[in-house]
mmCIF file of C-alpha atoms in Angstrom:
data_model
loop_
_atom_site.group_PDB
_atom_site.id
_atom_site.type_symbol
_atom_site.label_atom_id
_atom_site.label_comp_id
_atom_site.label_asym_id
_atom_site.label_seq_id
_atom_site.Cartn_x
_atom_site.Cartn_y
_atom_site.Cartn_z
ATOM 1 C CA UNK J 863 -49.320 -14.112 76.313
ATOM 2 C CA UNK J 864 -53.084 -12.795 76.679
ATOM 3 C CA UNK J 865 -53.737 -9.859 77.832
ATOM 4 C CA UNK J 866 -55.067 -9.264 81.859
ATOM 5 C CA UNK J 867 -58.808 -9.458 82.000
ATOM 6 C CA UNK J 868 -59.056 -5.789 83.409
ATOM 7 C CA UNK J 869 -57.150 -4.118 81.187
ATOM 8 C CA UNK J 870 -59.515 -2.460 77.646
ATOM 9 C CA UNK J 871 -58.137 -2.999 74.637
ATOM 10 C CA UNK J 872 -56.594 -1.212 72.354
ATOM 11 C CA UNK J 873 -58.800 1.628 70.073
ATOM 12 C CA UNK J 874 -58.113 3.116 66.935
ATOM 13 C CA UNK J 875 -56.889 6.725 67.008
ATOM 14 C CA UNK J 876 -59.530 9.351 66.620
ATOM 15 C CA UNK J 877 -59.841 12.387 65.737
ATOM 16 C CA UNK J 878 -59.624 15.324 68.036
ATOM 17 C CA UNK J 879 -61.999 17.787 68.683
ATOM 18 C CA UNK J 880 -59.323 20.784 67.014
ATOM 19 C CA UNK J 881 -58.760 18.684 64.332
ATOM 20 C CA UNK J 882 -62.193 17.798 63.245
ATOM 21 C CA UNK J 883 -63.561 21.598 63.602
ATOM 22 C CA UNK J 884 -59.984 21.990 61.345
ATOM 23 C CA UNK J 885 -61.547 19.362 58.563
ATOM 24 C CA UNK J 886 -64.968 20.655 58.671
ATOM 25 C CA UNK J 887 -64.221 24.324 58.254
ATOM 26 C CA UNK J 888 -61.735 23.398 54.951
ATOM 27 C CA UNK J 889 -64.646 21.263 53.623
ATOM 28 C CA UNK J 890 -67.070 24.268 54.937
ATOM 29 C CA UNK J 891 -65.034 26.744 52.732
ATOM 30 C CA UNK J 892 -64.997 25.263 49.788
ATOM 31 C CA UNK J 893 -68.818 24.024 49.735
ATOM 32 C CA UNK J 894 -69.647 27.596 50.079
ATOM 33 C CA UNK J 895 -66.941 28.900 47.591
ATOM 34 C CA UNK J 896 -69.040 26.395 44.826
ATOM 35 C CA UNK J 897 -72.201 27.989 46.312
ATOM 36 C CA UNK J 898 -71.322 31.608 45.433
ATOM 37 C CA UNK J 899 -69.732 30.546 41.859
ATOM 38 C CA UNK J 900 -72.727 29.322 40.816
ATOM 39 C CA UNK J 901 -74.869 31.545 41.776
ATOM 40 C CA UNK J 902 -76.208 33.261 39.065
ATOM 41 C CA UNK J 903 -78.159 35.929 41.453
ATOM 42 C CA UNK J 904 -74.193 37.269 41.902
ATOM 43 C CA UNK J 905 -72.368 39.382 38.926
ATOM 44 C CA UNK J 906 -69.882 37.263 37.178
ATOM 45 C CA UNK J 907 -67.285 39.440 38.775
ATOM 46 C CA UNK J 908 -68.220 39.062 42.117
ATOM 47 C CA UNK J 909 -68.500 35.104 41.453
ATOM 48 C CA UNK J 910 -65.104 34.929 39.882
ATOM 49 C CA UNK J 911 -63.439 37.251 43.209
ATOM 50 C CA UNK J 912 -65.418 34.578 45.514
ATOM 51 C CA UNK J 913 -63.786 32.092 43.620
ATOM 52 C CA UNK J 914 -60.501 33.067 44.268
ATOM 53 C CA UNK J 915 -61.338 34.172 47.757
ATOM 54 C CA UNK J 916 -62.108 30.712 48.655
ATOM 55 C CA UNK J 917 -58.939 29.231 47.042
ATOM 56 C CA UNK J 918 -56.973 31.503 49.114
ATOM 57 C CA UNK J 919 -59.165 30.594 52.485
ATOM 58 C CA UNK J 920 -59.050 26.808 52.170
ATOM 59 C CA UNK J 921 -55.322 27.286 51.120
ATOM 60 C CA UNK J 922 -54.469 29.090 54.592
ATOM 61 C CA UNK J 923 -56.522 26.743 56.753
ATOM 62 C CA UNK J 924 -54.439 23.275 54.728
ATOM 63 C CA UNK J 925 -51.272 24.667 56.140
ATOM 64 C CA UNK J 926 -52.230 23.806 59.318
ATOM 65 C CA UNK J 927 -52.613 20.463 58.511
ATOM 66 C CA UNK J 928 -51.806 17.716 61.238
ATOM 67 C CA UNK J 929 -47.937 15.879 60.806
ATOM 68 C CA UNK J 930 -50.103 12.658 58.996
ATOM 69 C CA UNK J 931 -52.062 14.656 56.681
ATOM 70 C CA UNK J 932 -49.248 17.263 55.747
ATOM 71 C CA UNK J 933 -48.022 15.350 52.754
ATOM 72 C CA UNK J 934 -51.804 15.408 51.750
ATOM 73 C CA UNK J 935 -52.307 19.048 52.219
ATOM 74 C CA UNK J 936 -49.738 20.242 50.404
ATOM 75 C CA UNK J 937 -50.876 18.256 47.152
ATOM 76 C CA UNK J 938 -54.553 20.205 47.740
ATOM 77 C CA UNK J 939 -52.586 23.453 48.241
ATOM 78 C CA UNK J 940 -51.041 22.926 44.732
ATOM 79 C CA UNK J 941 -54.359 21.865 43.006
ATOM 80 C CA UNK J 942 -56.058 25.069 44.891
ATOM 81 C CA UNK J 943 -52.557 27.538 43.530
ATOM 82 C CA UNK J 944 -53.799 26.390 40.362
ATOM 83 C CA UNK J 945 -57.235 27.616 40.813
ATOM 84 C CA UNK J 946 -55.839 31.052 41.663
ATOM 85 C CA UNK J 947 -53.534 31.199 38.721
ATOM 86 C CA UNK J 948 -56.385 30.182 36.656
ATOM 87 C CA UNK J 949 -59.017 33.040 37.817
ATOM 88 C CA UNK J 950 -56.140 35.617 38.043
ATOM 89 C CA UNK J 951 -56.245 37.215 34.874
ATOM 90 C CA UNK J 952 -60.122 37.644 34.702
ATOM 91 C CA UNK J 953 -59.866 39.010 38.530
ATOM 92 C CA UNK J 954 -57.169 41.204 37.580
ATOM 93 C CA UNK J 955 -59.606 42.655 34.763
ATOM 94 C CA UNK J 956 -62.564 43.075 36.666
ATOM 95 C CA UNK J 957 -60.219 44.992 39.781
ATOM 96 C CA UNK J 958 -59.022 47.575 37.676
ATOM 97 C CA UNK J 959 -62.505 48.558 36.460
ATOM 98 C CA UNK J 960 -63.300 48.874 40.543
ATOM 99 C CA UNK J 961 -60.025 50.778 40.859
ATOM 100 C CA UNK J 962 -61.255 53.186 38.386
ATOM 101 C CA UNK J 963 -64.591 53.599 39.239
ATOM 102 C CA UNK J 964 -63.770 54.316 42.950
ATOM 103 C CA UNK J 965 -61.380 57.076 41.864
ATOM 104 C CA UNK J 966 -63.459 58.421 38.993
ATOM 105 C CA UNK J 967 -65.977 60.750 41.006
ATOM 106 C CA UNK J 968 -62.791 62.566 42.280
ATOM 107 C CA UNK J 969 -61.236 63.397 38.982
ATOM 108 C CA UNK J 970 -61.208 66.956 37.904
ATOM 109 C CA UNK J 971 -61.487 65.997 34.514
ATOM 110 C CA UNK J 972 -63.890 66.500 31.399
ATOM 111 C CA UNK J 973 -66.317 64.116 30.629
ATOM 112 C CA UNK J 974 -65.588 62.794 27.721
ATOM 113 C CA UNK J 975 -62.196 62.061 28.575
ATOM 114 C CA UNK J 976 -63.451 60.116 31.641
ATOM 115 C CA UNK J 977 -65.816 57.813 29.666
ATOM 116 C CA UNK J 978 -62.571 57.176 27.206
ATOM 117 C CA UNK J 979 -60.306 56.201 30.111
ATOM 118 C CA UNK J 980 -63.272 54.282 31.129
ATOM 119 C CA UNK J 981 -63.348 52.256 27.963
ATOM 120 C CA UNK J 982 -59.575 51.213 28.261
ATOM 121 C CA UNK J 983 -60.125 50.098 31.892
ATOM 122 C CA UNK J 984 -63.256 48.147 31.400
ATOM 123 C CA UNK J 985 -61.566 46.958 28.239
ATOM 124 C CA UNK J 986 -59.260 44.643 30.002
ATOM 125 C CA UNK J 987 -62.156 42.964 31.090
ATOM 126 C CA UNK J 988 -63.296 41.987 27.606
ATOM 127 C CA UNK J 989 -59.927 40.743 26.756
ATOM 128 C CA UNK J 990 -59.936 37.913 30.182
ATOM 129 C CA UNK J 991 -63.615 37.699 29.501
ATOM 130 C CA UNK J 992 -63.251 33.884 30.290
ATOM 131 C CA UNK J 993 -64.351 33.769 33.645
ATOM 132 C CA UNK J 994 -67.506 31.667 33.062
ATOM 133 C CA UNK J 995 -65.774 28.112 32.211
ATOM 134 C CA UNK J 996 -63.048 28.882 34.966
ATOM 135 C CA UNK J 997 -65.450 29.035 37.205
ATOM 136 C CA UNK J 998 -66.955 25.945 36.192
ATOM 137 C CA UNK J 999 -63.657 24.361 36.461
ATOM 138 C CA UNK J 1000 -62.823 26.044 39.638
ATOM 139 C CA UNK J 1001 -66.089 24.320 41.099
ATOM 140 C CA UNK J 1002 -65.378 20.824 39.558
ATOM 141 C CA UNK J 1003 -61.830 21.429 41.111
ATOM 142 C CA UNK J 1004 -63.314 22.336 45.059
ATOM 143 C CA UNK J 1005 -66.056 19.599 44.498
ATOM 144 C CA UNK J 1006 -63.418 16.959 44.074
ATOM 145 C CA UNK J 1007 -61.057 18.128 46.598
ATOM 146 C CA UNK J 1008 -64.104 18.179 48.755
ATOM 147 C CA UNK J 1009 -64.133 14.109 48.428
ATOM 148 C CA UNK J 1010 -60.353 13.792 48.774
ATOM 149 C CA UNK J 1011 -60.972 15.393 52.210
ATOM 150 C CA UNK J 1012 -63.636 13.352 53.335
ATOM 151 C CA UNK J 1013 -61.683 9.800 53.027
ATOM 152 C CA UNK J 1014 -58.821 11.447 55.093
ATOM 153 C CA UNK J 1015 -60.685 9.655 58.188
ATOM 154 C CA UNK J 1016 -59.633 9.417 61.617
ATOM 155 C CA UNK J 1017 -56.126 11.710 61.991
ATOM 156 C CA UNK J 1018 -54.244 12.147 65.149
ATOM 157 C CA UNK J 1019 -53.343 15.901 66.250
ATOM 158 C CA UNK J 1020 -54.512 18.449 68.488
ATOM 159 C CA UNK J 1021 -54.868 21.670 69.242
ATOM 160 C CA UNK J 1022 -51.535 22.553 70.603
ATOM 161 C CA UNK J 1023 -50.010 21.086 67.179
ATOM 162 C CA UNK J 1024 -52.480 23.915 65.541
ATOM 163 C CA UNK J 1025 -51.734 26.753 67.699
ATOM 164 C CA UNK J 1026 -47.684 26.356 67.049
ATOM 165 C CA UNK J 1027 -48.724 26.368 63.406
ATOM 166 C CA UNK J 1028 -51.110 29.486 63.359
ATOM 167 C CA UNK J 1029 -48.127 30.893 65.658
ATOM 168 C CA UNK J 1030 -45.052 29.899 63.284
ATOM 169 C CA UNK J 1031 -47.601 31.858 60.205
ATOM 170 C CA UNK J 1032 -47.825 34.683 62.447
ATOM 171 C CA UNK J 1033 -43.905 35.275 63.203
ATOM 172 C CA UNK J 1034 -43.318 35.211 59.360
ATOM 173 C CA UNK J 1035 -46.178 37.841 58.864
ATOM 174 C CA UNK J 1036 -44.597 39.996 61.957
ATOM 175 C CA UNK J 1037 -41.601 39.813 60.606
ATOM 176 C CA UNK J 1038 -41.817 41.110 56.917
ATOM 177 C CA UNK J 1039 -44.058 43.675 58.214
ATOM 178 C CA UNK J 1040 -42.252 46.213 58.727
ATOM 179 C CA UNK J 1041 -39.256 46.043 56.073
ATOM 180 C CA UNK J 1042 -42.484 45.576 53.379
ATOM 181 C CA UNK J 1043 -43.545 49.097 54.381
ATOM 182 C CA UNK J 1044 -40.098 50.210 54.794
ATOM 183 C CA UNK J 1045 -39.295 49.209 51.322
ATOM 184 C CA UNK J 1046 -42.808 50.222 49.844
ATOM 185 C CA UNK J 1047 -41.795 47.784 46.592
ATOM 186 C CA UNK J 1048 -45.115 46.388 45.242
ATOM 187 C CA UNK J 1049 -43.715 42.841 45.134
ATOM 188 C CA UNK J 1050 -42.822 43.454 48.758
ATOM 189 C CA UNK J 1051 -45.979 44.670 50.218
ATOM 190 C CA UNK J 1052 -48.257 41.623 47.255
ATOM 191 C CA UNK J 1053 -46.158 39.391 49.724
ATOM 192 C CA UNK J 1054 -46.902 40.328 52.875
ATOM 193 C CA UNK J 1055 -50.497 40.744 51.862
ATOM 194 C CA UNK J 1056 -50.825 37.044 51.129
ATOM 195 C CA UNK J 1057 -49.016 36.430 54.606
ATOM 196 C CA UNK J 1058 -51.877 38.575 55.964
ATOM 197 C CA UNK J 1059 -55.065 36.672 54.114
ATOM 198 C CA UNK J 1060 -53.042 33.382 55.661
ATOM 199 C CA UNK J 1061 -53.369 34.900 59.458
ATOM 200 C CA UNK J 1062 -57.078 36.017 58.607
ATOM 201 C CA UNK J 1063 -58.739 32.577 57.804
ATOM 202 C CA UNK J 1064 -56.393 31.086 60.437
ATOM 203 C CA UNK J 1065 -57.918 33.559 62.970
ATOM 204 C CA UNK J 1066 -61.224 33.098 61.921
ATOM 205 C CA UNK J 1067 -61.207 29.012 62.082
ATOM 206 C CA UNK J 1068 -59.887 29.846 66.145
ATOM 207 C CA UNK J 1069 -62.792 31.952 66.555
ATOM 208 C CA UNK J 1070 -65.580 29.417 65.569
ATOM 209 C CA UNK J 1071 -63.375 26.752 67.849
ATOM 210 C CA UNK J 1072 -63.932 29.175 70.639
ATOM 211 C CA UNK J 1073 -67.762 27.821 70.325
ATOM 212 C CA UNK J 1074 -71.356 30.270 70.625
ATOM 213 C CA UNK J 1075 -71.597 29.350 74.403
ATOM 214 C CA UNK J 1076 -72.460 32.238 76.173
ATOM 215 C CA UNK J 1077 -68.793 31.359 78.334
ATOM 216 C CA UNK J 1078 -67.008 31.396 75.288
ATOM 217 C CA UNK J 1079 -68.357 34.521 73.850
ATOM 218 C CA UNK J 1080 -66.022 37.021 75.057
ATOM 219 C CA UNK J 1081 -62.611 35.341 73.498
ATOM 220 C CA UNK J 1082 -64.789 34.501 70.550
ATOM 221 C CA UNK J 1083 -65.370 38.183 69.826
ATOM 222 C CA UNK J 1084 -61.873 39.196 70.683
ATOM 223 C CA UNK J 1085 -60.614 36.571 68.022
ATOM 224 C CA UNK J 1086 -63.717 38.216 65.568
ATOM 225 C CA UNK J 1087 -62.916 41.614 66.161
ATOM 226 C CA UNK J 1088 -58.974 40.262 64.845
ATOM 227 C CA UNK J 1089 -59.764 38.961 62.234
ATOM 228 C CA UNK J 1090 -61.813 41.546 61.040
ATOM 229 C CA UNK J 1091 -58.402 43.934 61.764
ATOM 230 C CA UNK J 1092 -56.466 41.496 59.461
ATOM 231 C CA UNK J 1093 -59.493 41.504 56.981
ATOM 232 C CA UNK J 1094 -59.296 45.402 56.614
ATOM 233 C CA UNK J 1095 -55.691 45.167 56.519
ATOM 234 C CA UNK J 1096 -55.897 42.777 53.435
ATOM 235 C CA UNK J 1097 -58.390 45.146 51.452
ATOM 236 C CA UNK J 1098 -56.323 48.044 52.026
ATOM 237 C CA UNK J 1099 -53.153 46.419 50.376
ATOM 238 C CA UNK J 1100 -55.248 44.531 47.846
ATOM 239 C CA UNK J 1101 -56.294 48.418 46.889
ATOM 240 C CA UNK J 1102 -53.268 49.807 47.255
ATOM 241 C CA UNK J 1103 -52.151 46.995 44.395
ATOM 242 C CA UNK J 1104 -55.246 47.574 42.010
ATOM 243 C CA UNK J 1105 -54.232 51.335 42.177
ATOM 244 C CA UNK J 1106 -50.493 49.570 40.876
ATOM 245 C CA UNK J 1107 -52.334 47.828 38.040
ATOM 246 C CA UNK J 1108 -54.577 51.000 37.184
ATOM 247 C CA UNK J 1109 -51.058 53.248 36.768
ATOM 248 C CA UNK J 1110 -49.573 50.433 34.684
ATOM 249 C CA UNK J 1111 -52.209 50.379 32.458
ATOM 250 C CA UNK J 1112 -52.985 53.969 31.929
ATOM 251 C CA UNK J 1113 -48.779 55.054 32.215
ATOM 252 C CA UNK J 1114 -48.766 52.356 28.845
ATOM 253 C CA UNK J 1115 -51.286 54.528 26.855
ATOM 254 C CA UNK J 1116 -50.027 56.835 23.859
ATOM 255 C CA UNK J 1117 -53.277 59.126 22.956
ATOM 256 C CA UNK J 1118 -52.451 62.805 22.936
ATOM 257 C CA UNK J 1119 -55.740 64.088 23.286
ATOM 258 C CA UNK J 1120 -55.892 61.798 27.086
ATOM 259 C CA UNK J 1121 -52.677 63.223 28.020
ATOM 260 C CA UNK J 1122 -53.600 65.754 30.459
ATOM 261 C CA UNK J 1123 -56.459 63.264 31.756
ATOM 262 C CA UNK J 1124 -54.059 60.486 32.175
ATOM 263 C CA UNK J 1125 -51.509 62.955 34.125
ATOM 264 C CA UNK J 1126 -54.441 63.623 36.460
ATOM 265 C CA UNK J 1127 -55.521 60.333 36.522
ATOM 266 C CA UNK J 1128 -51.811 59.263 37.576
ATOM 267 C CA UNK J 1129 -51.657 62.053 40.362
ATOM 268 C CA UNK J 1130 -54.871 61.138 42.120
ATOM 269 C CA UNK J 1131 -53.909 57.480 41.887
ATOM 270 C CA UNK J 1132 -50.461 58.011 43.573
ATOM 271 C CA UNK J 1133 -52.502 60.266 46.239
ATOM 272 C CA UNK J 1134 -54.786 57.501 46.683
ATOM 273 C CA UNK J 1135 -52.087 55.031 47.367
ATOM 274 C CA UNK J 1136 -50.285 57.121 49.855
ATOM 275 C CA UNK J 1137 -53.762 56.990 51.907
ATOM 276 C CA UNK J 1138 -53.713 53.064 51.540
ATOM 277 C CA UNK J 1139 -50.477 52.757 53.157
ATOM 278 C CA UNK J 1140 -50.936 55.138 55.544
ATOM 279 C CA UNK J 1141 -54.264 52.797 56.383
ATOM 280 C CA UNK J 1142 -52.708 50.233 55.850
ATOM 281 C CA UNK J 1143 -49.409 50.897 58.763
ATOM 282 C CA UNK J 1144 -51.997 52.213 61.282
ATOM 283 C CA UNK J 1145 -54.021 48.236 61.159
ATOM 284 C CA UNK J 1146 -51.166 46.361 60.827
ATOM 285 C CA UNK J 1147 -49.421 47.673 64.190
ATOM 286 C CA UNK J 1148 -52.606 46.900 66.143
ATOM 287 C CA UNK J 1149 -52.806 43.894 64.185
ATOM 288 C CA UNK J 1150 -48.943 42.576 65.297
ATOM 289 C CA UNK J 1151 -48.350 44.277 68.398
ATOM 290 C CA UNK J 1152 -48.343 40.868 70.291
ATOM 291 C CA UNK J 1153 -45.616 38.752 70.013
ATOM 292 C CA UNK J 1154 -45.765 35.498 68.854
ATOM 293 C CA UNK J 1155 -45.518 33.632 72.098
ATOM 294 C CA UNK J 1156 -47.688 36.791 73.566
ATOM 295 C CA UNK J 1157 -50.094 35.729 70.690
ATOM 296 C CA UNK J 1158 -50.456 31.953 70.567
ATOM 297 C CA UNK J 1159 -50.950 32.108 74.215
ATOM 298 C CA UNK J 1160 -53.494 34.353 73.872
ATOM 299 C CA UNK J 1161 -55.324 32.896 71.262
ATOM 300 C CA UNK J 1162 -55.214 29.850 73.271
ATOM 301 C CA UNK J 1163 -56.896 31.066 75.772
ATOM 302 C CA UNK J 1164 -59.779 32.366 74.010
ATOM 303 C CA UNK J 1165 -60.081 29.265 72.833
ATOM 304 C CA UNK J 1166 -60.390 27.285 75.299
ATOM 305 C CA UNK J 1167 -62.447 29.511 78.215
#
């Protein structure tokens, strides 16, 4: 039977507008992840955190994959777990030397024993001194994922889809928020830090859909000035679990002549960590206050003024 002369015919799906800023910004992050790995202006430290950093970024941003592309996403989410697991060690090195040196000019203690406590801390870093072929591999790794992303092609979803999934990230993160601080166990409060990088790249993908219009510009800043809450939040528990590391280390050491600098060492770090937390609470109940109907529907709005 043929069709009515009036009536168009049929066109291929395409993509819409939240879902293309959604592919561009995962293909964004990584391109600029393999930017700041390889650039040799950076310290190799600083290239390896990046590294990481955008592992964890494009990671967030692929769980809100679209229902066709889900399947997809979650095979890029294991290649980019890998990429973390594989930078972890020489990350975890180069954090305890910043650990250190941001408690050092505190410590009432002799010289000499600082620069020895010094040399077991930044000796970790010689032991995971790997980082430069990681990174290499961590680039090859982005680069191709970069390609798989690129044939994906024309994908149904929208932004309604995207909001229920940035919402259904936020509940979990509301949720273990306050039984993490109420149980103050390091695996507890590692957790719910991850839950909180998760919201942070998720806000700040809404925040460039909300467009540089001059319209747009107050619920673009609103959704800035969130992230940059949940951003804070993150470095205060990601210190609060170097300081963890740092006591580890240092509680493992069997010199008599450090003893008294160690016991110092281990007082100013548990004083140190008390002020994390107590940073930490303060941004994370301004960061959750909204519930998570309360939030999507707010975050939809900025959005979309």
């Amino acid at each position: 039977m043929s069709r009515k002369p009036n009536t168009p015919a049929p066109s291929p799906s395409r993509p819409t507008p939240a879902v293309t800023a959604w592919q561009a910004e995962v293909i964004g992050v990584l391109r600029r992840g393999i930017g700041l790995m390889e650039n040799s202006d950076l310290p190799p430290e600083k290239r390896t955190r990046k590294g990481r950093q955008t592992a964890k970024a494009a990671a967030a941003l692929l769980r809100l994959a679209p229902p066709g592309l889900k399947r997809k996403a979650m095979g890029l989410r294991l290649a980019l777990s890998g990429v973390r697991r594989m930078l972890a060690a020489s990350r975890d090195s180069d954090a305890l030397v910043e650990a250190f040196d941001r408690l050092a000019p505190g410590l009432l203690i002799p010289r000499a024993d600082l620069a020895a406590l010094h040399k077991i801390v930044a000796g970790q870093r010689d032991v995971h001194d790997t980082a430069a072929g990681e990174r290499a591999k961590a680039a090859h790794i982005f680069a191709a994922l970069i390609r798989q992303i690129e044939t994906w092609g024309r994908t149904k979803g929208g932004l309604t889809p995207l909001l229920a999934a940035i919402g259904a990230d936020y509940r979990k993160l509301r949720r273990g928020m306050e039984q993490a601080f109420a149980e103050g166990d390091i695996n507890a409060l590692h957790a719910m830090r991850k839950r909180v990088i998760i919201h942070r790249h998720q806000t700040g993908l809404m925040a460039r859909m909300a467009g540089a219009d001059k319209e747009a510009g107050r619920g673009r800043d609103r959704l800035l000035t969130h992230e940059a809450r949940a951003k804070a939040l993150g470095v205060a528990l990601g210190r609060h679990r170097d300081l963890c590391l740092l006591d580890d280390l240092l509680r493992g050491q069997q010199s008599p002549r450090l003893h008294n600098a160690i016991e110092r060492t281990l007082a100013a770090i548990a004083d140190a960590q008390a002020r994390q937390l107590t940073e930490a609470r303060q941004l994370s109940r301004r960061l959750t206050r909204r519930k998570r109907r309360d939030f999507v529907g707010w975050a939809g709005r900025a959005i979309s003024r």
